[in-house]
Short mmCIF file of N, CA and C and ligand atoms in Angstrom, two decimals:
data_model
loop_
_atom_site.label_atom_id
_atom_site.label_comp_id
_atom_site.label_asym_id
_atom_site.label_seq_id
_atom_site.Cartn_x
_atom_site.Cartn_y
_atom_site.Cartn_z
N MET N 1 97.33 22.97 194.31
CA MET N 1 96.41 23.67 193.40
C MET N 1 96.21 22.85 192.14
N PRO N 2 94.99 22.43 191.92
CA PRO N 2 94.75 21.61 190.72
C PRO N 2 94.94 22.40 189.42
N ILE N 3 95.49 21.77 188.45
CA ILE N 3 95.64 22.37 187.13
C ILE N 3 94.90 21.50 186.14
N TYR N 4 94.03 22.14 185.39
CA TYR N 4 93.31 21.38 184.38
C TYR N 4 93.73 21.85 183.00
N GLU N 5 93.83 20.91 182.10
CA GLU N 5 94.14 21.22 180.72
C GLU N 5 92.84 21.18 179.92
N TYR N 6 92.60 22.24 179.17
CA TYR N 6 91.41 22.28 178.33
C TYR N 6 91.80 22.41 176.87
N HIS N 7 90.96 21.88 176.05
CA HIS N 7 91.12 22.00 174.60
C HIS N 7 90.02 22.92 174.09
N CYS N 8 90.42 24.00 173.42
CA CYS N 8 89.44 24.95 172.93
C CYS N 8 88.91 24.48 171.58
N THR N 9 87.59 24.29 171.50
CA THR N 9 87.02 23.81 170.24
C THR N 9 86.85 24.95 169.25
N ASP N 10 87.02 26.20 169.72
CA ASP N 10 86.91 27.34 168.81
C ASP N 10 88.18 27.53 168.00
N CYS N 11 89.32 27.52 168.70
CA CYS N 11 90.58 27.79 167.99
C CYS N 11 91.51 26.59 167.98
N GLY N 12 91.12 25.53 168.69
CA GLY N 12 91.91 24.31 168.65
C GLY N 12 93.14 24.32 169.52
N ARG N 13 93.29 25.36 170.36
CA ARG N 13 94.48 25.40 171.19
C ARG N 13 94.21 24.79 172.56
N GLN N 14 95.30 24.55 173.24
CA GLN N 14 95.18 24.06 174.61
C GLN N 14 95.43 25.19 175.58
N THR N 15 94.72 25.17 176.67
CA THR N 15 94.93 26.19 177.68
C THR N 15 94.85 25.54 179.06
N SER N 16 95.66 26.06 179.97
CA SER N 16 95.66 25.51 181.33
C SER N 16 94.85 26.40 182.23
N VAL N 17 94.05 25.80 183.06
CA VAL N 17 93.22 26.56 183.98
C VAL N 17 93.55 26.13 185.41
N PHE N 18 93.86 27.13 186.23
CA PHE N 18 94.16 26.85 187.63
C PHE N 18 92.90 27.06 188.45
N THR N 19 92.68 26.18 189.37
CA THR N 19 91.55 26.39 190.26
C THR N 19 92.06 26.45 191.69
N ARG N 20 91.34 27.18 192.52
CA ARG N 20 91.78 27.30 193.91
C ARG N 20 91.45 26.06 194.71
N SER N 21 90.38 25.41 194.34
CA SER N 21 90.06 24.16 195.01
C SER N 21 89.34 23.25 194.04
N ILE N 22 89.34 21.99 194.37
CA ILE N 22 88.73 21.02 193.47
C ILE N 22 87.23 21.25 193.37
N SER N 23 86.64 21.69 194.49
CA SER N 23 85.19 21.83 194.50
C SER N 23 84.73 23.12 193.83
N GLU N 24 85.67 24.03 193.58
CA GLU N 24 85.28 25.31 193.00
C GLU N 24 84.70 25.13 191.61
N GLU N 25 83.63 25.86 191.35
CA GLU N 25 83.01 25.82 190.03
C GLU N 25 83.91 26.57 189.05
N VAL N 26 84.34 25.88 188.02
CA VAL N 26 85.25 26.52 187.08
C VAL N 26 84.54 26.82 185.77
N LYS N 27 84.66 28.06 185.33
CA LYS N 27 84.15 28.42 184.01
C LYS N 27 85.36 28.79 183.17
N PRO N 28 85.95 27.79 182.53
CA PRO N 28 87.19 28.05 181.81
C PRO N 28 86.97 28.90 180.55
N VAL N 29 87.92 29.77 180.31
CA VAL N 29 87.88 30.59 179.12
C VAL N 29 89.21 30.44 178.39
N CYS N 30 89.15 30.26 177.11
CA CYS N 30 90.38 30.10 176.32
C CYS N 30 91.20 31.38 176.37
N ARG N 31 92.47 31.21 176.72
CA ARG N 31 93.33 32.39 176.81
C ARG N 31 93.69 32.94 175.44
N ALA N 32 93.62 32.10 174.43
CA ALA N 32 94.02 32.54 173.10
C ALA N 32 92.92 33.33 172.40
N CYS N 33 91.69 32.81 172.47
CA CYS N 33 90.63 33.46 171.70
C CYS N 33 89.45 33.90 172.57
N GLY N 34 89.49 33.59 173.85
CA GLY N 34 88.39 33.98 174.72
C GLY N 34 87.17 33.11 174.60
N GLY N 35 87.27 32.05 173.80
CA GLY N 35 86.14 31.15 173.61
C GLY N 35 85.80 30.39 174.88
N GLU N 36 84.56 30.02 174.99
CA GLU N 36 84.13 29.29 176.19
C GLU N 36 83.81 27.84 175.91
N ASN N 37 84.01 27.44 174.68
CA ASN N 37 83.73 26.05 174.34
C ASN N 37 84.98 25.19 174.55
N LEU N 38 85.21 24.91 175.82
CA LEU N 38 86.41 24.15 176.14
C LEU N 38 86.04 22.76 176.63
N SER N 39 86.80 21.79 176.18
CA SER N 39 86.60 20.44 176.71
C SER N 39 87.82 20.03 177.51
N ARG N 40 87.57 19.44 178.63
CA ARG N 40 88.66 19.15 179.54
C ARG N 40 89.47 17.93 179.09
N LEU N 41 90.78 18.08 179.18
CA LEU N 41 91.66 16.95 178.90
C LEU N 41 92.08 16.36 180.23
N ILE N 42 92.70 15.22 180.14
CA ILE N 42 93.17 14.59 181.38
C ILE N 42 94.22 15.48 182.03
N SER N 43 94.03 15.70 183.30
CA SER N 43 94.95 16.57 184.03
C SER N 43 96.35 16.00 184.03
N ARG N 44 97.31 16.89 183.89
CA ARG N 44 98.70 16.48 183.99
C ARG N 44 98.99 15.86 185.35
N VAL N 45 98.34 16.45 186.35
CA VAL N 45 98.57 15.98 187.71
C VAL N 45 98.24 14.50 187.85
N ALA N 46 97.21 14.09 187.12
CA ALA N 46 96.75 12.71 187.24
C ALA N 46 97.75 11.73 186.66
N VAL N 47 98.66 12.23 185.84
CA VAL N 47 99.63 11.34 185.22
C VAL N 47 100.65 10.84 186.24
N VAL N 48 100.92 11.68 187.23
CA VAL N 48 101.87 11.29 188.26
C VAL N 48 101.28 10.15 189.07
N ARG N 49 102.02 9.10 189.19
CA ARG N 49 101.53 7.95 189.94
C ARG N 49 101.42 8.29 191.41
N SER N 50 100.28 8.06 191.94
CA SER N 50 100.08 8.35 193.35
C SER N 50 100.60 7.20 194.20
N GLU N 51 100.79 7.50 195.45
CA GLU N 51 101.23 6.47 196.39
C GLU N 51 100.26 5.28 196.35
N GLU N 52 99.00 5.63 196.26
CA GLU N 52 97.97 4.59 196.29
C GLU N 52 98.12 3.63 195.11
N SER N 53 98.31 4.22 193.92
CA SER N 53 98.38 3.36 192.75
C SER N 53 99.65 2.52 192.77
N ARG N 54 100.69 3.04 193.43
CA ARG N 54 101.90 2.23 193.53
C ARG N 54 101.64 1.02 194.41
N LEU N 55 100.92 1.24 195.49
CA LEU N 55 100.60 0.12 196.37
C LEU N 55 99.71 -0.87 195.64
N GLU N 56 98.80 -0.34 194.84
CA GLU N 56 97.93 -1.22 194.08
C GLU N 56 98.73 -2.08 193.11
N SER N 57 99.71 -1.46 192.46
CA SER N 57 100.48 -2.22 191.50
C SER N 57 101.33 -3.27 192.21
N MET N 58 101.70 -2.99 193.46
CA MET N 58 102.45 -3.98 194.22
C MET N 58 101.59 -5.17 194.57
N ALA N 59 100.29 -4.88 194.79
CA ALA N 59 99.38 -5.96 195.16
C ALA N 59 98.94 -6.76 193.95
N ASP N 60 99.33 -6.29 192.79
CA ASP N 60 99.00 -6.99 191.56
C ASP N 60 99.61 -8.40 191.58
N PRO N 61 98.76 -9.40 191.46
CA PRO N 61 99.26 -10.79 191.56
C PRO N 61 100.35 -11.09 190.55
N SER N 62 100.35 -10.39 189.42
CA SER N 62 101.37 -10.69 188.41
C SER N 62 102.76 -10.36 188.92
N ASN N 63 102.83 -9.45 189.94
CA ASN N 63 104.12 -9.13 190.52
C ASN N 63 104.70 -10.31 191.30
N PHE N 64 103.83 -11.23 191.65
CA PHE N 64 104.28 -12.37 192.43
C PHE N 64 104.69 -13.53 191.53
N ALA N 65 104.48 -13.34 190.25
CA ALA N 65 104.89 -14.39 189.33
C ALA N 65 106.40 -14.56 189.44
N GLY N 66 106.83 -15.78 189.51
CA GLY N 66 108.26 -16.02 189.59
C GLY N 66 108.78 -16.04 191.01
N LEU N 67 107.93 -15.68 191.97
CA LEU N 67 108.35 -15.75 193.36
C LEU N 67 108.21 -17.19 193.86
N ASP N 68 109.33 -17.75 194.25
CA ASP N 68 109.31 -19.07 194.87
C ASP N 68 109.64 -18.88 196.34
N GLU N 69 108.62 -18.93 197.18
CA GLU N 69 108.84 -18.58 198.58
C GLU N 69 109.68 -19.60 199.33
N ASP N 70 109.87 -20.76 198.72
CA ASP N 70 110.74 -21.75 199.35
C ASP N 70 112.20 -21.52 198.98
N ASP N 71 112.41 -20.65 198.03
CA ASP N 71 113.77 -20.35 197.59
C ASP N 71 114.20 -19.01 198.20
N PRO N 72 115.16 -19.05 199.13
CA PRO N 72 115.57 -17.80 199.80
C PRO N 72 116.02 -16.73 198.81
N ARG N 73 116.70 -17.12 197.74
CA ARG N 73 117.18 -16.12 196.77
C ARG N 73 116.02 -15.42 196.08
N SER N 74 115.03 -16.23 195.74
CA SER N 74 113.85 -15.68 195.09
C SER N 74 113.11 -14.74 196.04
N LEU N 75 112.99 -15.18 197.29
CA LEU N 75 112.31 -14.37 198.30
C LEU N 75 113.08 -13.07 198.54
N GLY N 76 114.41 -13.20 198.60
CA GLY N 76 115.24 -12.02 198.85
C GLY N 76 115.12 -11.00 197.75
N SER N 77 115.20 -11.44 196.51
CA SER N 77 115.12 -10.47 195.42
C SER N 77 113.72 -9.88 195.32
N PHE N 78 112.73 -10.69 195.71
CA PHE N 78 111.37 -10.16 195.73
C PHE N 78 111.24 -9.05 196.77
N MET N 79 111.82 -9.30 197.95
CA MET N 79 111.73 -8.30 199.01
C MET N 79 112.50 -7.03 198.64
N ARG N 80 113.64 -7.21 197.98
CA ARG N 80 114.41 -6.05 197.55
C ARG N 80 113.61 -5.22 196.55
N GLN N 81 113.00 -5.93 195.61
CA GLN N 81 112.20 -5.26 194.59
C GLN N 81 111.03 -4.51 195.22
N MET N 82 110.44 -5.14 196.23
CA MET N 82 109.30 -4.53 196.90
C MET N 82 109.72 -3.25 197.63
N SER N 83 110.87 -3.30 198.29
CA SER N 83 111.31 -2.12 199.03
C SER N 83 111.67 -1.00 198.07
N GLN N 84 112.21 -1.37 196.91
CA GLN N 84 112.54 -0.34 195.92
C GLN N 84 111.27 0.29 195.37
N GLU N 85 110.27 -0.55 195.17
CA GLU N 85 109.00 -0.05 194.67
C GLU N 85 108.38 0.92 195.66
N MET N 86 108.54 0.64 196.94
CA MET N 86 108.00 1.51 197.97
C MET N 86 108.82 2.78 198.10
N GLY N 87 110.06 2.74 197.63
CA GLY N 87 110.92 3.91 197.71
C GLY N 87 111.28 4.30 199.13
N GLU N 88 111.24 3.32 200.02
CA GLU N 88 111.54 3.62 201.41
C GLU N 88 112.75 2.85 201.88
N ASP N 89 113.49 3.47 202.79
CA ASP N 89 114.58 2.78 203.42
C ASP N 89 114.01 2.00 204.60
N LEU N 90 114.04 0.70 204.49
CA LEU N 90 113.41 -0.11 205.53
C LEU N 90 114.40 -0.48 206.64
N GLY N 91 115.57 0.13 206.59
CA GLY N 91 116.49 -0.06 207.70
C GLY N 91 117.54 -1.12 207.43
N PRO N 92 118.63 -1.04 208.20
CA PRO N 92 119.76 -1.96 208.00
C PRO N 92 119.40 -3.42 208.23
N GLU N 93 118.47 -3.67 209.14
CA GLU N 93 118.08 -5.05 209.39
C GLU N 93 117.42 -5.66 208.16
N PHE N 94 116.55 -4.88 207.55
CA PHE N 94 115.89 -5.36 206.34
C PHE N 94 116.92 -5.66 205.27
N ASP N 95 117.88 -4.71 205.11
CA ASP N 95 118.92 -4.91 204.10
C ASP N 95 119.71 -6.19 204.38
N GLU N 96 120.01 -6.40 205.67
CA GLU N 96 120.79 -7.58 206.00
C GLU N 96 120.02 -8.86 205.70
N VAL N 97 118.74 -8.84 206.06
CA VAL N 97 117.90 -10.02 205.78
C VAL N 97 117.89 -10.30 204.28
N VAL N 98 117.69 -9.23 203.49
CA VAL N 98 117.63 -9.42 202.04
C VAL N 98 118.97 -9.94 201.51
N ASP N 99 120.06 -9.36 202.03
CA ASP N 99 121.38 -9.83 201.61
C ASP N 99 121.57 -11.31 201.90
N ARG N 100 121.17 -11.69 203.11
CA ARG N 100 121.35 -13.09 203.51
C ARG N 100 120.47 -14.02 202.69
N LEU N 101 119.24 -13.58 202.44
CA LEU N 101 118.35 -14.40 201.61
C LEU N 101 118.97 -14.60 200.23
N GLU N 102 119.49 -13.49 199.70
CA GLU N 102 120.04 -13.56 198.34
C GLU N 102 121.30 -14.41 198.29
N SER N 103 121.97 -14.56 199.44
CA SER N 103 123.14 -15.43 199.44
C SER N 103 122.74 -16.87 199.75
N GLY N 104 121.43 -17.10 199.88
CA GLY N 104 120.95 -18.48 199.98
C GLY N 104 120.63 -18.97 201.38
N GLN N 105 120.71 -18.09 202.38
CA GLN N 105 120.38 -18.55 203.74
C GLN N 105 118.87 -18.69 203.90
N SER N 106 118.48 -19.64 204.67
CA SER N 106 117.04 -19.85 204.87
C SER N 106 116.52 -18.83 205.88
N PRO N 107 115.26 -18.45 205.71
CA PRO N 107 114.65 -17.49 206.64
C PRO N 107 114.79 -17.92 208.10
N GLU N 108 114.70 -19.22 208.34
CA GLU N 108 114.80 -19.72 209.72
C GLU N 108 116.19 -19.44 210.30
N ASP N 109 117.23 -19.70 209.50
CA ASP N 109 118.59 -19.44 209.97
C ASP N 109 118.78 -17.97 210.26
N ILE N 110 118.24 -17.13 209.39
CA ILE N 110 118.42 -15.70 209.56
C ILE N 110 117.73 -15.24 210.84
N GLU N 111 116.55 -15.76 211.05
CA GLU N 111 115.81 -15.41 212.27
C GLU N 111 116.59 -15.79 213.52
N GLU N 112 117.16 -16.97 213.48
CA GLU N 112 117.90 -17.44 214.64
C GLU N 112 119.10 -16.58 214.93
N SER N 113 119.80 -16.16 213.88
CA SER N 113 121.02 -15.40 214.09
C SER N 113 120.75 -13.92 214.28
N MET N 114 119.52 -13.50 214.07
CA MET N 114 119.18 -12.09 214.27
C MET N 114 118.00 -11.97 215.24
N PRO N 115 118.28 -12.20 216.53
CA PRO N 115 117.19 -12.19 217.52
C PRO N 115 116.54 -10.82 217.67
N ASP N 116 117.24 -9.79 217.19
CA ASP N 116 116.69 -8.44 217.34
C ASP N 116 115.70 -8.08 216.26
N LEU N 117 115.48 -8.98 215.32
CA LEU N 117 114.51 -8.69 214.26
C LEU N 117 113.17 -8.29 214.85
N GLY N 118 112.56 -7.31 214.24
CA GLY N 118 111.26 -6.88 214.74
C GLY N 118 110.31 -8.06 214.82
N GLU N 119 109.51 -8.09 215.87
CA GLU N 119 108.66 -9.24 216.08
C GLU N 119 107.67 -9.44 214.94
N GLY N 120 107.08 -8.33 214.51
CA GLY N 120 106.08 -8.43 213.45
C GLY N 120 106.68 -9.06 212.21
N MET N 121 107.92 -8.73 211.94
CA MET N 121 108.57 -9.25 210.76
C MET N 121 108.94 -10.72 210.98
N GLY N 122 109.44 -11.03 212.17
CA GLY N 122 109.89 -12.38 212.44
C GLY N 122 108.77 -13.39 212.38
N GLU N 123 107.60 -12.98 212.85
CA GLU N 123 106.49 -13.91 212.95
C GLU N 123 106.09 -14.53 211.62
N ASP N 124 105.83 -13.65 210.66
CA ASP N 124 105.33 -14.15 209.39
C ASP N 124 106.44 -14.42 208.40
N PHE N 125 107.64 -14.10 208.82
CA PHE N 125 108.75 -14.16 207.88
C PHE N 125 108.93 -15.56 207.31
N GLY N 126 108.97 -15.65 205.98
CA GLY N 126 109.20 -16.95 205.38
C GLY N 126 107.94 -17.79 205.31
N GLY N 127 106.86 -17.23 205.79
CA GLY N 127 105.61 -17.99 205.74
C GLY N 127 104.92 -17.81 204.41
N ASP N 128 103.64 -17.94 204.45
CA ASP N 128 102.88 -17.78 203.22
C ASP N 128 102.99 -16.35 202.74
N LEU N 129 103.04 -16.19 201.45
CA LEU N 129 103.16 -14.84 200.92
C LEU N 129 102.14 -14.53 199.83
N PRO N 130 100.88 -14.89 200.05
CA PRO N 130 99.88 -14.47 199.07
C PRO N 130 99.65 -12.97 199.16
N ALA N 131 99.16 -12.37 198.10
CA ALA N 131 99.02 -10.92 198.06
C ALA N 131 98.21 -10.40 199.23
N GLY N 132 97.16 -11.12 199.60
CA GLY N 132 96.27 -10.64 200.63
C GLY N 132 96.91 -10.60 202.00
N ASP N 133 97.97 -11.34 202.20
CA ASP N 133 98.58 -11.41 203.52
C ASP N 133 99.71 -10.42 203.72
N LEU N 134 100.03 -9.70 202.69
CA LEU N 134 101.13 -8.75 202.81
C LEU N 134 100.76 -7.66 203.78
N ASP N 135 101.59 -7.47 204.77
CA ASP N 135 101.31 -6.46 205.79
C ASP N 135 101.98 -5.17 205.38
N LEU N 136 101.25 -4.37 204.61
CA LEU N 136 101.84 -3.13 204.12
C LEU N 136 101.50 -2.00 205.04
ZN1 ZN B 1 90.41 29.32 171.76
#
C-alpha cells in the first residue's frame, strides 16, 4: 500500500495519505485543518533502496576502481564485497573460492582443484571483468 506524505500549505503541517493502489486518483485532505491545498513530498517508501537500485550501484564503474583482476587478493575481496552488496548467500563453493583468492591462489589453480565448480562460473572465472560482462 503506497503511502504519500503531503505538506499542507494552509496550516503547514505534514499529513500521510494512504492509497489503495498507485493508479487510484487521490484527493488528499489535511487531517489537521481539512485543507485541500496539499503538495506532495517525496514518499518515505521511495527512500528505501530497491533491489534494482542496488544492482545499478553495483554496475557503477567507480565500484571497480581498485580492482586488479590479475591480483587474486584484489579479485577475491571484490567478489566478497559484491556478494555482500547482493545480500545473498552464494553458497560454500563461492565462499571457498573467495577465501582462496584472498589467500593469494590464482583462479586457474582454484579451478583445477575444484572440478565441481559450476560451469557458468568456471568459464568466465578470472577472465575479463568489465561492468558490462558481469553475469548478474
Ligand atoms: Zn492543514
